[in-house]
XYZ file of C-alpha atoms in Angstrom:
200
model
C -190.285 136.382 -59.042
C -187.289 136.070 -61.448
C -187.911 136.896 -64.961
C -186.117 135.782 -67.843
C -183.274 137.550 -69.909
C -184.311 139.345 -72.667
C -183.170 137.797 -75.667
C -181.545 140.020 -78.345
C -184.815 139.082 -80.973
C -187.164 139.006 -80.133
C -190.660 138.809 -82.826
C -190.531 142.170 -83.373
C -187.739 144.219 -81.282
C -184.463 143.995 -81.244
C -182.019 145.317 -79.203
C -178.149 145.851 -79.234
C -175.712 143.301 -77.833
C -173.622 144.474 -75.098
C -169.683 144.353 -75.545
C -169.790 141.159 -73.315
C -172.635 139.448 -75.341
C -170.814 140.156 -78.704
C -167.647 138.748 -77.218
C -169.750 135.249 -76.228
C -170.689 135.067 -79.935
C -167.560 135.342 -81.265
C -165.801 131.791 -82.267
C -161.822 131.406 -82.992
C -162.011 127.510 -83.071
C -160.665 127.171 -86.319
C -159.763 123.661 -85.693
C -163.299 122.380 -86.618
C -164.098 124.574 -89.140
C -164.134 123.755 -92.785
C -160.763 125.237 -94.554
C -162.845 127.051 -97.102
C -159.237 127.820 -99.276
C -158.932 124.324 -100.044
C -161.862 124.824 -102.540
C -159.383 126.741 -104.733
C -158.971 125.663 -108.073
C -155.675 123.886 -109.602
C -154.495 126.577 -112.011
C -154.526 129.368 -109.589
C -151.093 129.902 -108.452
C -150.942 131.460 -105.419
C -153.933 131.636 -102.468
C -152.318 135.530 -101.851
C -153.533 136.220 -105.346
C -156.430 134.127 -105.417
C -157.001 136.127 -102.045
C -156.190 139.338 -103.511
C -158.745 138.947 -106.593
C -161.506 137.970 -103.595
C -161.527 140.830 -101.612
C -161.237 143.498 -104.181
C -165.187 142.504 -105.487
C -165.706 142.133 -101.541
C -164.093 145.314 -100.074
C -164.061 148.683 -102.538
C -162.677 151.043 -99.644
C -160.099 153.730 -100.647
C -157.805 151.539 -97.952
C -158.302 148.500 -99.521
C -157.402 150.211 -103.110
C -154.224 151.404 -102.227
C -153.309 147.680 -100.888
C -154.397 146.480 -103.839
C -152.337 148.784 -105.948
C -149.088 147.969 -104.437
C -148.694 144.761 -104.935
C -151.243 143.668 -107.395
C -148.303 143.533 -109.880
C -146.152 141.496 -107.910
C -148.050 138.484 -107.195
C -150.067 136.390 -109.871
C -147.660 133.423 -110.180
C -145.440 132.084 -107.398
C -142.447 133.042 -108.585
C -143.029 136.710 -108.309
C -144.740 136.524 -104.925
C -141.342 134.804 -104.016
C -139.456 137.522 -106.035
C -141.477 140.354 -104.037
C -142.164 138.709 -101.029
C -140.774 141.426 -98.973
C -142.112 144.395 -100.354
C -145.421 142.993 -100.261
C -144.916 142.025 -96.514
C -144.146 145.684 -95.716
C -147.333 146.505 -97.613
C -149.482 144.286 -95.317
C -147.367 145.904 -92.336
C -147.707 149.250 -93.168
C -151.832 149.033 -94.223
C -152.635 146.818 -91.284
C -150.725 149.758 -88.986
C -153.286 152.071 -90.376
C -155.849 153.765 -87.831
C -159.396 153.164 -87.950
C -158.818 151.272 -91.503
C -161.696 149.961 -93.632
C -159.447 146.720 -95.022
C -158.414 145.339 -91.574
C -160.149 141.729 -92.530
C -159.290 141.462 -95.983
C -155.615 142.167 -94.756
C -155.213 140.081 -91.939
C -157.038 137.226 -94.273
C -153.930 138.085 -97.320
C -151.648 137.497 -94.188
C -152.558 134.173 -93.915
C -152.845 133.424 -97.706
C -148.749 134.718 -97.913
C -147.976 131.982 -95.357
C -149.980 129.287 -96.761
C -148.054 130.298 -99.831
C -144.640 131.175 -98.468
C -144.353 128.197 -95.398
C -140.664 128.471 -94.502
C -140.016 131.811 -96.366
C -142.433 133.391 -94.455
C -141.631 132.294 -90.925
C -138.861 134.901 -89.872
C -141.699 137.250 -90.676
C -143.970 135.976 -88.184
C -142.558 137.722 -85.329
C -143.279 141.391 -87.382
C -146.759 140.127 -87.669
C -147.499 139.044 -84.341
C -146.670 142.194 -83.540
C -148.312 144.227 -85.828
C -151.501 142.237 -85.658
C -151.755 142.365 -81.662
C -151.100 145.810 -81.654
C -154.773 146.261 -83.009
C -156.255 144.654 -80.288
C -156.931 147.230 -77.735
C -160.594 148.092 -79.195
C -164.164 147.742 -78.553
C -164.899 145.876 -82.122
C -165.334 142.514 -81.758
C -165.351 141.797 -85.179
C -161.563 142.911 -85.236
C -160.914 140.612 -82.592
C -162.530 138.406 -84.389
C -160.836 138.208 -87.283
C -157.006 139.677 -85.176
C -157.188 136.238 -83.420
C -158.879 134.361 -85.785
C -155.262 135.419 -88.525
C -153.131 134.300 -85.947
C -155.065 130.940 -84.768
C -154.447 130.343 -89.152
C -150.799 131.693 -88.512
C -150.474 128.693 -86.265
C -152.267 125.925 -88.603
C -149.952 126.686 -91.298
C -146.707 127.218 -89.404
C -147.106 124.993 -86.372
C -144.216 122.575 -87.810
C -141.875 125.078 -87.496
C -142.854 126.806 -84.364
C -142.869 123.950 -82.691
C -139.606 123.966 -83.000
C -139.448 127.184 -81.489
C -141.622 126.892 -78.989
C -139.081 129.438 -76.385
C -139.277 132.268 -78.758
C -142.818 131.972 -79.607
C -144.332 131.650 -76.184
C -142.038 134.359 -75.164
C -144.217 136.575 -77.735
C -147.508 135.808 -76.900
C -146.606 135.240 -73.185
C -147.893 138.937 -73.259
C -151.250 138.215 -74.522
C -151.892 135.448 -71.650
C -150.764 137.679 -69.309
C -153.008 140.796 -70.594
C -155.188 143.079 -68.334
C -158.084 142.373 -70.130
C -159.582 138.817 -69.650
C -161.264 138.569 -73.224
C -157.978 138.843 -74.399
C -156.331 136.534 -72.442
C -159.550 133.897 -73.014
C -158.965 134.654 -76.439
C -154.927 133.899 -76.274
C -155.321 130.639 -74.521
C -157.930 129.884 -76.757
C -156.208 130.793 -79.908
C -153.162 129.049 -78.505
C -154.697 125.541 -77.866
C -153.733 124.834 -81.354
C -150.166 124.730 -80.895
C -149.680 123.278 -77.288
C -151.760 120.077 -78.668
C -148.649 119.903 -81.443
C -146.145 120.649 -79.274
């Protein structure tokens, strides 16, 4: 006789998920989602600062602090995040390129806020980011991928007028991803992709 599955609650046990079963509860379909940034209110002038403001009550690691510091100065109206634009996208590069950081989901978030801000400005940076952001993916955390796929899935929401436009060069990039050895990653890039190819 077959008996069931055990379920990872039980009343009173619990148990730990295995890296398959946390992988099955992770969701990228940001299509359906609610866009929780369109709550923000009119005055606030940029979603990167608006952003910025959010995760420093919601992350207080010594990684996140050091983001914080570099650009905190160079963002709170429009005009300066225009101004600065590039040093605070080498910021995001640099602290996102950081091992084993503690601020890998409030960055990859601020990512996404600098597009929403920047549109056009900020596509010829996209290719830098695709990089650096799928260059954290070989791990075990799903959370990472999580939120790694879940920036670039954004990345696509916000840009897919221009990419579409550029469809060669951007399937070219993530081309590798579809391809990858490991099949959660290439579920995740055809997944994360979807997006797009319905635009295009």
């Amino acid at each position: 006789m077959k008996t069931k599955p055990v379920s990872h609650k039980t009343e009173n046990t619990y148990r730990f998920l295995t890296f398959a079963e946390r992988l099955g509860n992770v969701n990228i379909d940001i299509i359906h989602r609610i866009d929780r940034t369109a709550s923000y209110e009119e005055e606030v002038e940029t979603y990167f600062f608006e952003g910025l403001l959010k995760w420093r009550e919601l992350n207080l690691t010594e990684h996140f602090g050091k983001f914080y510091k570099e650009v905190i100065d160079k963002c709170q109206s429009f005009n300066q995040l225009v101004y600065h634009q590039n040093e605070i996208v080498q910021s995001l590069k640099t602290h996102l390129q950081v091992k084993n950081s503690f601020a890998y989901q409030p960055l990859l978030d601020l990512v996404v806020q600098l597009a929403r801000d920047l549109q056009t400005d900020f596509y010829p940076h996209f290719p830098e980011f695709f990089l650096t952001i799928t260059s954290i993916l070989e791990t075990q955390d799903t959370e990472l991928l999580e939120w790694a796929f879940t920036s670039l899935s954004y990345l696509y929401k916000y840009l897919w007028r221009l990419m579409v436009k550029d469809m060669s060069n951007i399937y070219s990039m993530y081309s590798t991803l579809l391809a990858h050895k490991k099949l959660h990653i290439r579920n995740f890039a055809a997944e994360s992709f979807t997006f797009l190819m319905r635009k295009v």
